[in-house]
PDB file of C-alpha atoms in Angstrom:
ATOM      1  CA  MET U   1      16.082 -25.700  13.034  1.00  0.00           C
ATOM      2  CA  GLY U   2      16.321 -27.892  16.079  1.00  0.00           C
ATOM      3  CA  ALA U   3      14.985 -29.656  19.121  1.00  0.00           C
ATOM      4  CA  LEU U   4      11.964 -28.977  21.294  1.00  0.00           C
ATOM      5  CA  LEU U   5      13.801 -29.198  24.621  1.00  0.00           C
ATOM      6  CA  GLU U   6      16.299 -26.554  23.553  1.00  0.00           C
ATOM      7  CA  ALA U   7      13.628 -24.268  22.114  1.00  0.00           C
ATOM      8  CA  PHE U   8      11.551 -24.446  25.289  1.00  0.00           C
ATOM      9  CA  ALA U   9      14.657 -24.238  27.516  1.00  0.00           C
ATOM     10  CA  VAL U  10      13.668 -27.419  29.389  1.00  0.00           C
ATOM     11  CA  GLN U  11      16.074 -28.523  32.116  1.00  0.00           C
ATOM     12  CA  PRO U  12      16.294 -31.704  34.225  1.00  0.00           C
ATOM     13  CA  GLY U  13      13.865 -31.725  37.125  1.00  0.00           C
ATOM     14  CA  GLU U  14      11.059 -29.944  35.289  1.00  0.00           C
ATOM     15  CA  VAL U  15       7.369 -30.779  34.999  1.00  0.00           C
ATOM     16  CA  VAL U  16       6.069 -29.706  31.588  1.00  0.00           C
ATOM     17  CA  ALA U  17       2.324 -29.492  30.872  1.00  0.00           C
ATOM     18  CA  LEU U  18       0.854 -29.402  27.362  1.00  0.00           C
ATOM     19  CA  ALA U  19      -2.641 -28.012  26.773  1.00  0.00           C
ATOM     20  CA  GLY U  20      -4.797 -26.921  23.846  1.00  0.00           C
ATOM     21  CA  GLY U  21      -5.219 -28.741  20.526  1.00  0.00           C
ATOM     22  CA  GLY U  22      -3.318 -29.662  17.426  1.00  0.00           C
ATOM     23  CA  GLY U  23      -0.827 -32.313  18.429  1.00  0.00           C
ATOM     24  CA  LYS U  24      -0.216 -32.367  22.184  1.00  0.00           C
ATOM     25  CA  THR U  25       0.331 -36.111  22.368  1.00  0.00           C
ATOM     26  CA  THR U  26       2.741 -36.089  19.432  1.00  0.00           C
ATOM     27  CA  ALA U  27       4.668 -33.205  20.995  1.00  0.00           C
ATOM     28  CA  MET U  28       4.754 -34.986  24.352  1.00  0.00           C
ATOM     29  CA  PHE U  29       6.284 -38.133  22.870  1.00  0.00           C
ATOM     30  CA  ALA U  30       8.712 -36.110  20.756  1.00  0.00           C
ATOM     31  CA  MET U  31       9.938 -34.323  23.879  1.00  0.00           C
ATOM     32  CA  GLY U  32      10.185 -37.616  25.730  1.00  0.00           C
ATOM     33  CA  TYR U  33      12.368 -39.272  23.111  1.00  0.00           C
ATOM     34  CA  GLU U  34      14.528 -36.159  22.758  1.00  0.00           C
ATOM     35  CA  ALA U  35      15.115 -36.252  26.505  1.00  0.00           C
ATOM     36  CA  ALA U  36      15.905 -39.975  26.398  1.00  0.00           C
ATOM     37  CA  ASP U  37      18.483 -39.284  23.683  1.00  0.00           C
ATOM     38  CA  LEU U  38      20.123 -36.861  26.118  1.00  0.00           C
ATOM     39  CA  GLY U  39      20.269 -39.541  28.807  1.00  0.00           C
ATOM     40  CA  TYR U  40      17.242 -38.380  30.791  1.00  0.00           C
ATOM     41  CA  LYS U  41      14.819 -40.724  32.501  1.00  0.00           C
ATOM     42  CA  VAL U  42      11.375 -39.560  31.423  1.00  0.00           C
ATOM     43  CA  VAL U  43       7.781 -40.043  32.553  1.00  0.00           C
ATOM     44  CA  LEU U  44       4.969 -39.204  30.130  1.00  0.00           C
ATOM     45  CA  THR U  45       1.480 -39.051  31.573  1.00  0.00           C
ATOM     46  CA  THR U  46      -1.836 -37.219  31.589  1.00  0.00           C
ATOM     47  CA  THR U  47      -4.206 -35.640  34.073  1.00  0.00           C
ATOM     48  CA  THR U  48      -7.088 -36.437  31.692  1.00  0.00           C
ATOM     49  CA  ARG U  49      -6.967 -39.364  29.230  1.00  0.00           C
ATOM     50  CA  ILE U  50      -4.811 -40.270  26.247  1.00  0.00           C
ATOM     51  CA  PHE U  51      -4.783 -43.219  23.875  1.00  0.00           C
ATOM     52  CA  ALA U  52      -2.330 -45.900  24.937  1.00  0.00           C
ATOM     53  CA  PRO U  53       0.756 -45.911  22.705  1.00  0.00           C
ATOM     54  CA  SER U  54       1.734 -48.840  20.539  1.00  0.00           C
ATOM     55  CA  PRO U  55       4.692 -50.925  21.729  1.00  0.00           C
ATOM     56  CA  ALA U  56       7.989 -49.211  20.961  1.00  0.00           C
ATOM     57  CA  PRO U  57      11.668 -49.522  21.833  1.00  0.00           C
ATOM     58  CA  ARG U  58      12.796 -47.679  24.975  1.00  0.00           C
ATOM     59  CA  LEU U  59       9.153 -47.273  26.062  1.00  0.00           C
ATOM     60  CA  ALA U  60       7.271 -48.936  28.927  1.00  0.00           C
ATOM     61  CA  VAL U  61       3.554 -48.492  29.655  1.00  0.00           C
ATOM     62  CA  LEU U  62       2.844 -48.674  33.391  1.00  0.00           C
ATOM     63  CA  LEU U  63      -0.711 -48.900  34.746  1.00  0.00           C
ATOM     64  CA  GLU U  64      -1.438 -49.054  38.467  1.00  0.00           C
ATOM     65  CA  PRO U  65      -4.661 -47.867  40.158  1.00  0.00           C
ATOM     66  CA  ASP U  66      -2.818 -46.696  43.262  1.00  0.00           C
ATOM     67  CA  PRO U  67      -0.556 -43.639  42.777  1.00  0.00           C
ATOM     68  CA  ARG U  68       2.114 -44.911  45.157  1.00  0.00           C
ATOM     69  CA  ALA U  69       2.178 -48.302  43.473  1.00  0.00           C
ATOM     70  CA  LEU U  70       2.471 -46.473  40.154  1.00  0.00           C
ATOM     71  CA  ALA U  71       5.432 -44.455  41.439  1.00  0.00           C
ATOM     72  CA  SER U  72       7.082 -47.674  42.576  1.00  0.00           C
ATOM     73  CA  ALA U  73       6.528 -49.243  39.146  1.00  0.00           C
ATOM     74  CA  VAL U  74       8.047 -46.143  37.549  1.00  0.00           C
ATOM     75  CA  ARG U  75      11.096 -46.386  39.783  1.00  0.00           C
ATOM     76  CA  ASN U  76      11.686 -50.006  38.791  1.00  0.00           C
ATOM     77  CA  SER U  77      11.048 -49.431  35.097  1.00  0.00           C
ATOM     78  CA  LEU U  78      13.362 -46.433  34.771  1.00  0.00           C
ATOM     79  CA  LYS U  79      16.285 -48.597  35.881  1.00  0.00           C
ATOM     80  CA  THR U  80      16.260 -50.290  32.484  1.00  0.00           C
ATOM     81  CA  CYS U  81      13.910 -48.291  30.228  1.00  0.00           C
ATOM     82  CA  PRO U  82      14.355 -44.535  29.676  1.00  0.00           C
ATOM     83  CA  VAL U  83      10.725 -43.594  28.919  1.00  0.00           C
ATOM     84  CA  ALA U  84       7.720 -44.607  31.009  1.00  0.00           C
ATOM     85  CA  VAL U  85       4.103 -43.838  30.113  1.00  0.00           C
ATOM     86  CA  ALA U  86       2.226 -43.827  33.404  1.00  0.00           C
ATOM     87  CA  GLY U  87      -1.466 -44.001  34.254  1.00  0.00           C
ATOM     88  CA  LEU U  88      -3.994 -45.408  36.692  1.00  0.00           C
ATOM     89  CA  GLY U  89      -5.545 -47.893  34.269  1.00  0.00           C
ATOM     90  CA  LEU U  90      -6.988 -48.424  30.819  1.00  0.00           C
ATOM     91  CA  THR U  91     -10.515 -47.735  29.567  1.00  0.00           C
ATOM     92  CA  PRO U  92     -12.358 -50.099  27.196  1.00  0.00           C
ATOM     93  CA  GLU U  93     -11.435 -47.621  24.427  1.00  0.00           C
ATOM     94  CA  ARG U  94      -7.740 -48.185  25.263  1.00  0.00           C
ATOM     95  CA  LYS U  95      -7.330 -44.772  26.789  1.00  0.00           C
ATOM     96  CA  ILE U  96      -4.942 -44.357  29.685  1.00  0.00           C
ATOM     97  CA  ILE U  97      -6.670 -43.065  32.806  1.00  0.00           C
ATOM     98  CA  GLY U  98      -4.940 -39.927  34.030  1.00  0.00           C
ATOM     99  CA  VAL U  99      -3.067 -39.390  37.263  1.00  0.00           C
ATOM    100  CA  PRO U 100      -3.962 -36.980  40.084  1.00  0.00           C
ATOM    101  CA  GLN U 101      -2.438 -33.522  40.009  1.00  0.00           C
ATOM    102  CA  ASP U 102      -0.388 -34.137  43.146  1.00  0.00           C
ATOM    103  CA  ILE U 103       1.503 -37.204  41.892  1.00  0.00           C
ATOM    104  CA  THR U 104       4.261 -35.351  40.041  1.00  0.00           C
ATOM    105  CA  GLY U 105       6.370 -35.068  43.173  1.00  0.00           C
ATOM    106  CA  LEU U 106       6.223 -38.849  43.581  1.00  0.00           C
ATOM    107  CA  LEU U 107       7.257 -39.345  39.957  1.00  0.00           C
ATOM    108  CA  LEU U 108      10.273 -37.078  40.355  1.00  0.00           C
ATOM    109  CA  GLU U 109      11.211 -38.849  43.581  1.00  0.00           C
ATOM    110  CA  ALA U 110      10.910 -42.161  41.693  1.00  0.00           C
ATOM    111  CA  GLY U 111      13.831 -41.148  39.497  1.00  0.00           C
ATOM    112  CA  ALA U 112      12.311 -39.159  36.649  1.00  0.00           C
ATOM    113  CA  ASP U 113      14.533 -36.395  35.299  1.00  0.00           C
ATOM    114  CA  LEU U 114      11.596 -34.979  33.345  1.00  0.00           C
ATOM    115  CA  VAL U 115       7.827 -35.335  33.614  1.00  0.00           C
ATOM    116  CA  VAL U 116       5.710 -34.319  30.615  1.00  0.00           C
ATOM    117  CA  VAL U 117       1.941 -34.204  31.097  1.00  0.00           C
ATOM    118  CA  GLU U 118      -0.981 -33.809  28.712  1.00  0.00           C
ATOM    119  CA  ALA U 119      -3.306 -31.567  30.703  1.00  0.00           C
ATOM    120  CA  ASP U 120      -6.514 -31.438  28.657  1.00  0.00           C
ATOM    121  CA  GLY U 121      -8.241 -32.992  25.666  1.00  0.00           C
ATOM    122  CA  ALA U 122      -9.236 -31.523  22.310  1.00  0.00           C
ATOM    123  CA  ASN U 123     -11.210 -34.292  20.595  1.00  0.00           C
ATOM    124  CA  ARG U 124      -8.511 -34.382  17.873  1.00  0.00           C
ATOM    125  CA  LYS U 125      -9.211 -30.787  16.843  1.00  0.00           C
ATOM    126  CA  PRO U 126      -6.382 -28.329  16.047  1.00  0.00           C
ATOM    127  CA  PHE U 127      -7.799 -25.499  18.172  1.00  0.00           C
ATOM    128  CA  LYS U 128      -9.839 -25.337  21.346  1.00  0.00           C
ATOM    129  CA  ALA U 129     -10.824 -23.152  24.258  1.00  0.00           C
ATOM    130  CA  PRO U 130     -10.727 -24.591  27.782  1.00  0.00           C
ATOM    131  CA  ARG U 131     -13.859 -25.082  29.830  1.00  0.00           C
ATOM    132  CA  ASP U 132     -13.963 -24.338  33.559  1.00  0.00           C
ATOM    133  CA  GLY U 133     -11.477 -26.587  35.329  1.00  0.00           C
ATOM    134  CA  GLU U 134      -9.144 -26.889  32.337  1.00  0.00           C
ATOM    135  CA  PRO U 135      -6.302 -27.324  31.852  1.00  0.00           C
ATOM    136  CA  VAL U 136      -5.739 -29.722  34.748  1.00  0.00           C
ATOM    137  CA  LEU U 137      -2.225 -28.618  35.636  1.00  0.00           C
ATOM    138  CA  PRO U 138      -0.125 -30.915  37.809  1.00  0.00           C
ATOM    139  CA  ASP U 139       1.406 -29.676  41.009  1.00  0.00           C
ATOM    140  CA  LEU U 140       5.019 -28.578  40.468  1.00  0.00           C
ATOM    141  CA  THR U 141       4.413 -27.584  36.818  1.00  0.00           C
ATOM    142  CA  THR U 142       7.283 -25.363  35.713  1.00  0.00           C
ATOM    143  CA  LEU U 143       6.308 -24.832  32.061  1.00  0.00           C
ATOM    144  CA  LEU U 144       2.905 -24.666  30.379  1.00  0.00           C
ATOM    145  CA  ILE U 145       2.884 -25.086  26.597  1.00  0.00           C
ATOM    146  CA  PRO U 146      -0.414 -24.098  24.944  1.00  0.00           C
ATOM    147  CA  VAL U 147      -0.505 -25.949  21.598  1.00  0.00           C
ATOM    148  CA  VAL U 148      -2.421 -24.978  18.470  1.00  0.00           C
ATOM    149  CA  GLY U 149      -2.331 -26.491  14.988  1.00  0.00           C
ATOM    150  CA  VAL U 150      -1.776 -23.954  12.230  1.00  0.00           C
ATOM    151  CA  ASP U 151      -4.302 -25.918  10.167  1.00  0.00           C
ATOM    152  CA  CYS U 152      -7.096 -24.367  12.255  1.00  0.00           C
ATOM    153  CA  LEU U 153      -6.719 -21.087  10.368  1.00  0.00           C
ATOM    154  CA  ASP U 154      -9.417 -20.170   7.855  1.00  0.00           C
ATOM    155  CA  GLN U 155     -11.647 -22.988   9.100  1.00  0.00           C
ATOM    156  CA  PRO U 156     -15.190 -22.232  10.295  1.00  0.00           C
ATOM    157  CA  LEU U 157     -15.710 -21.712  14.008  1.00  0.00           C
ATOM    158  CA  ASP U 158     -17.913 -24.761  14.475  1.00  0.00           C
ATOM    159  CA  GLN U 159     -17.969 -28.182  16.107  1.00  0.00           C
ATOM    160  CA  ASP U 160     -16.433 -29.882  13.069  1.00  0.00           C
ATOM    161  CA  HIS U 161     -13.243 -27.804  13.167  1.00  0.00           C
ATOM    162  CA  VAL U 162     -12.854 -26.408  16.703  1.00  0.00           C
ATOM    163  CA  HIS U 163     -13.246 -28.013  20.121  1.00  0.00           C
ATOM    164  CA  ARG U 164     -15.726 -25.992  22.209  1.00  0.00           C
ATOM    165  CA  PRO U 165     -16.315 -23.281  19.577  1.00  0.00           C
ATOM    166  CA  GLU U 166     -18.963 -21.684  21.776  1.00  0.00           C
ATOM    167  CA  ILE U 167     -16.298 -20.869  24.369  1.00  0.00           C
ATOM    168  CA  VAL U 168     -14.001 -19.473  21.674  1.00  0.00           C
ATOM    169  CA  ALA U 169     -16.897 -17.252  20.580  1.00  0.00           C
ATOM    170  CA  ARG U 170     -17.555 -16.102  24.132  1.00  0.00           C
ATOM    171  CA  LEU U 171     -13.920 -15.296  24.840  1.00  0.00           C
ATOM    172  CA  THR U 172     -13.261 -13.500  21.552  1.00  0.00           C
ATOM    173  CA  GLY U 173     -16.609 -12.053  20.484  1.00  0.00           C
ATOM    174  CA  ALA U 174     -16.452 -14.042  17.243  1.00  0.00           C
ATOM    175  CA  ALA U 175     -19.625 -15.241  15.553  1.00  0.00           C
ATOM    176  CA  ALA U 176     -20.465 -18.904  15.018  1.00  0.00           C
ATOM    177  CA  GLY U 177     -19.157 -20.007  11.639  1.00  0.00           C
ATOM    178  CA  GLU U 178     -16.699 -17.135  11.354  1.00  0.00           C
ATOM    179  CA  LEU U 179     -13.345 -18.197   9.923  1.00  0.00           C
ATOM    180  CA  VAL U 180     -10.633 -18.789  12.512  1.00  0.00           C
ATOM    181  CA  SER U 181      -8.014 -16.032  12.329  1.00  0.00           C
ATOM    182  CA  PRO U 182      -4.576 -15.522  13.896  1.00  0.00           C
ATOM    183  CA  THR U 183      -6.003 -12.852  16.211  1.00  0.00           C
ATOM    184  CA  MET U 184      -8.779 -15.225  17.326  1.00  0.00           C
ATOM    185  CA  VAL U 185      -6.246 -17.945  18.170  1.00  0.00           C
ATOM    186  CA  ALA U 186      -4.013 -15.515  20.045  1.00  0.00           C
ATOM    187  CA  ALA U 187      -6.959 -14.092  21.969  1.00  0.00           C
ATOM    188  CA  VAL U 188      -7.903 -17.539  23.337  1.00  0.00           C
ATOM    189  CA  LEU U 189      -4.326 -18.430  24.264  1.00  0.00           C
ATOM    190  CA  LEU U 190      -3.807 -15.087  26.007  1.00  0.00           C
ATOM    191  CA  HIS U 191      -7.219 -14.697  27.646  1.00  0.00           C
ATOM    192  CA  PRO U 192      -7.303 -14.872  31.472  1.00  0.00           C
ATOM    193  CA  ALA U 193     -10.208 -17.313  31.100  1.00  0.00           C
ATOM    194  CA  GLY U 194      -8.347 -19.174  28.332  1.00  0.00           C
ATOM    195  CA  TYR U 195      -4.815 -20.518  28.522  1.00  0.00           C
ATOM    196  CA  ARG U 196      -3.576 -17.797  30.871  1.00  0.00           C
ATOM    197  CA  ARG U 197      -5.939 -19.023  33.574  1.00  0.00           C
ATOM    198  CA  HIS U 198      -4.424 -19.722  36.979  1.00  0.00           C
ATOM    199  CA  ILE U 199      -0.822 -19.327  35.813  1.00  0.00           C
ATOM    200  CA  PRO U 200       1.407 -18.427  38.770  1.00  0.00           C
ATOM    201  CA  GLY U 201       4.153 -15.907  38.142  1.00  0.00           C
ATOM    202  CA  GLU U 202       6.971 -18.429  38.487  1.00  0.00           C
ATOM    203  CA  MET U 203       5.554 -20.799  35.839  1.00  0.00           C
ATOM    204  CA  ARG U 204       6.882 -20.278  32.304  1.00  0.00           C
ATOM    205  CA  TRP U 205       4.287 -19.979  29.532  1.00  0.00           C
ATOM    206  CA  THR U 206       5.414 -20.595  25.950  1.00  0.00           C
ATOM    207  CA  PRO U 207       2.982 -21.353  23.092  1.00  0.00           C
ATOM    208  CA  PHE U 208       3.752 -23.911  20.380  1.00  0.00           C
ATOM    209  CA  ILE U 209       2.281 -23.416  16.895  1.00  0.00           C
ATOM    210  CA  ASN U 210       2.332 -26.946  15.504  1.00  0.00           C
ATOM    211  CA  LYS U 211       1.863 -28.704  12.130  1.00  0.00           C
ATOM    212  CA  VAL U 212       4.007 -26.192  10.245  1.00  0.00           C
ATOM    213  CA  HIS U 213       5.535 -28.150   7.349  1.00  0.00           C
ATOM    214  CA  ARG U 214       5.532 -25.769   4.367  1.00  0.00           C
ATOM    215  CA  SER U 215       6.571 -22.173   3.735  1.00  0.00           C
ATOM    216  CA  GLU U 216       2.987 -20.928   3.461  1.00  0.00           C
ATOM    217  CA  GLU U 217       2.177 -22.549   6.820  1.00  0.00           C
ATOM    218  CA  LEU U 218       5.227 -20.879   8.343  1.00  0.00           C
ATOM    219  CA  SER U 219       3.978 -17.525   7.089  1.00  0.00           C
ATOM    220  CA  ARG U 220       0.565 -18.085   8.711  1.00  0.00           C
ATOM    221  CA  ALA U 221       2.178 -19.311  11.926  1.00  0.00           C
ATOM    222  CA  ARG U 222       4.167 -16.097  12.072  1.00  0.00           C
ATOM    223  CA  GLU U 223       0.882 -14.181  11.956  1.00  0.00           C
ATOM    224  CA  ILE U 224      -0.311 -16.051  15.062  1.00  0.00           C
ATOM    225  CA  ALA U 225       3.047 -15.438  16.744  1.00  0.00           C
ATOM    226  CA  ALA U 226       2.882 -11.714  15.951  1.00  0.00           C
ATOM    227  CA  ALA U 227      -0.615 -11.505  17.467  1.00  0.00           C
ATOM    228  CA  LEU U 228       0.638 -13.322  20.557  1.00  0.00           C
ATOM    229  CA  GLY U 229       3.544 -10.900  20.816  1.00  0.00           C
ATOM    230  CA  ARG U 230       1.218  -7.914  20.615  1.00  0.00           C
ATOM    231  CA  GLY U 231      -0.728  -9.458  23.488  1.00  0.00           C
ATOM    232  CA  GLY U 232       2.312  -9.851  25.717  1.00  0.00           C
ATOM    233  CA  ALA U 233       3.849 -13.218  24.852  1.00  0.00           C
ATOM    234  CA  ARG U 234       7.614 -13.166  25.179  1.00  0.00           C
ATOM    235  CA  ARG U 235       8.468 -16.330  23.258  1.00  0.00           C
ATOM    236  CA  VAL U 236       6.627 -18.492  20.723  1.00  0.00           C
ATOM    237  CA  ILE U 237       7.852 -21.749  19.168  1.00  0.00           C
ATOM    238  CA  ILE U 238       6.840 -22.661  15.613  1.00  0.00           C
ATOM    239  CA  GLY U 239       7.323 -26.123  14.162  1.00  0.00           C
ATOM    240  CA  ALA U 240       5.994 -29.614  13.523  1.00  0.00           C
ATOM    241  CA  ALA U 241       6.296 -32.178  16.282  1.00  0.00           C
ATOM    242  CA  ARG U 242       6.266 -35.068  13.800  1.00  0.00           C
ATOM    243  CA  GLU U 243       9.360 -33.854  11.941  1.00  0.00           C
ATOM    244  CA  ARG U 244      12.882 -35.070  12.648  1.00  0.00           C
ATOM    245  CA  ALA U 245      13.796 -31.432  13.396  1.00  0.00           C
ATOM    246  CA  PRO U 246      10.532 -30.316  15.027  1.00  0.00           C
ATOM    247  CA  VAL U 247      11.388 -26.639  15.599  1.00  0.00           C
ATOM    248  CA  ALA U 248      11.208 -24.379  12.559  1.00  0.00           C
ATOM    249  CA  GLU U 249      11.511 -21.036  14.317  1.00  0.00           C
ATOM    250  CA  VAL U 250      11.780 -19.470  17.769  1.00  0.00           C
ATOM    251  CA  VAL U 251      10.100 -16.047  17.892  1.00  0.00           C
ATOM    252  CA  GLU U 252      11.047 -13.741  20.755  1.00  0.00           C
ATOM    253  CA  PHE U 253       9.559 -10.381  21.664  1.00  0.00           C
TER     254      PHE U 253
END
C-alpha cells in the first residue's frame, strides 16, 4: 500500500518513539530511510540499547559519552550524511548505549528534521508487556508507536515466545501457557499499565501490527486491529517493515 511516514502522518520536527516487540529496530530504520528519501535529516537512537548497525550507505554511527558532544557530532555528520545513529557508546556485545530522555531537544537543535527512538527492549520476542519504568519515552515525543509481531498469535504465553509473560498474565488475567489471542494483545497495548501508561493527551498513539506478509497474516492482524478499535484505538497500521512497501493497510475507527 505505501510508506510508514505517510501512514503514521509523521511531519518534520517530530520525535517518534517505538515500543513493544516484533520489529521495532527494523521499523525504525525503515522510517529513517524513508525520511532520508524525502530529503529529511534523520537521527535514529535509543533510550535503552540496540545492536549497532552494519555499515551502510547514507548512514553514520556516532558514539560520544557526553550528550552535548554527541549533539555536536550529529550536527557535523548531518551536513553530509542524511541518517545518523546516535548513542553514548558501545558495549562489548556491540550494543549502542542509549541516550538520556532529555537529549531530543539537542538533537533537533543539531539539525535533525526527525528523531526516531527505540524506547524499550523485547529480547527479540514478537510480543511483550512493559515493566515499571518502560517504555523510556524521550522528552518531546510526539508519537508513540506500540509494535507487535502478528507471529505472536497462537503461541504459548511463556518465556520462549513472549517477553515478560508474567506481566501479560497479570494485565490480562490470562493463564501461563495460554495461547496468545488478538484480545490479549490488544489488552496489553491498551492497558493503562501497559502501552497506554503515562501518555499525555497531546501525544499521538498509533499501534503497528508488524510481520504481515501473507493474506492469512493480514486476516489475523485485522482481528488484533478490531480488538484495539473496540478498546478505543482510533488508528492502527498493519504491514511488514522489511517490505519495500511496508504498509499493507491503515485501519481507522
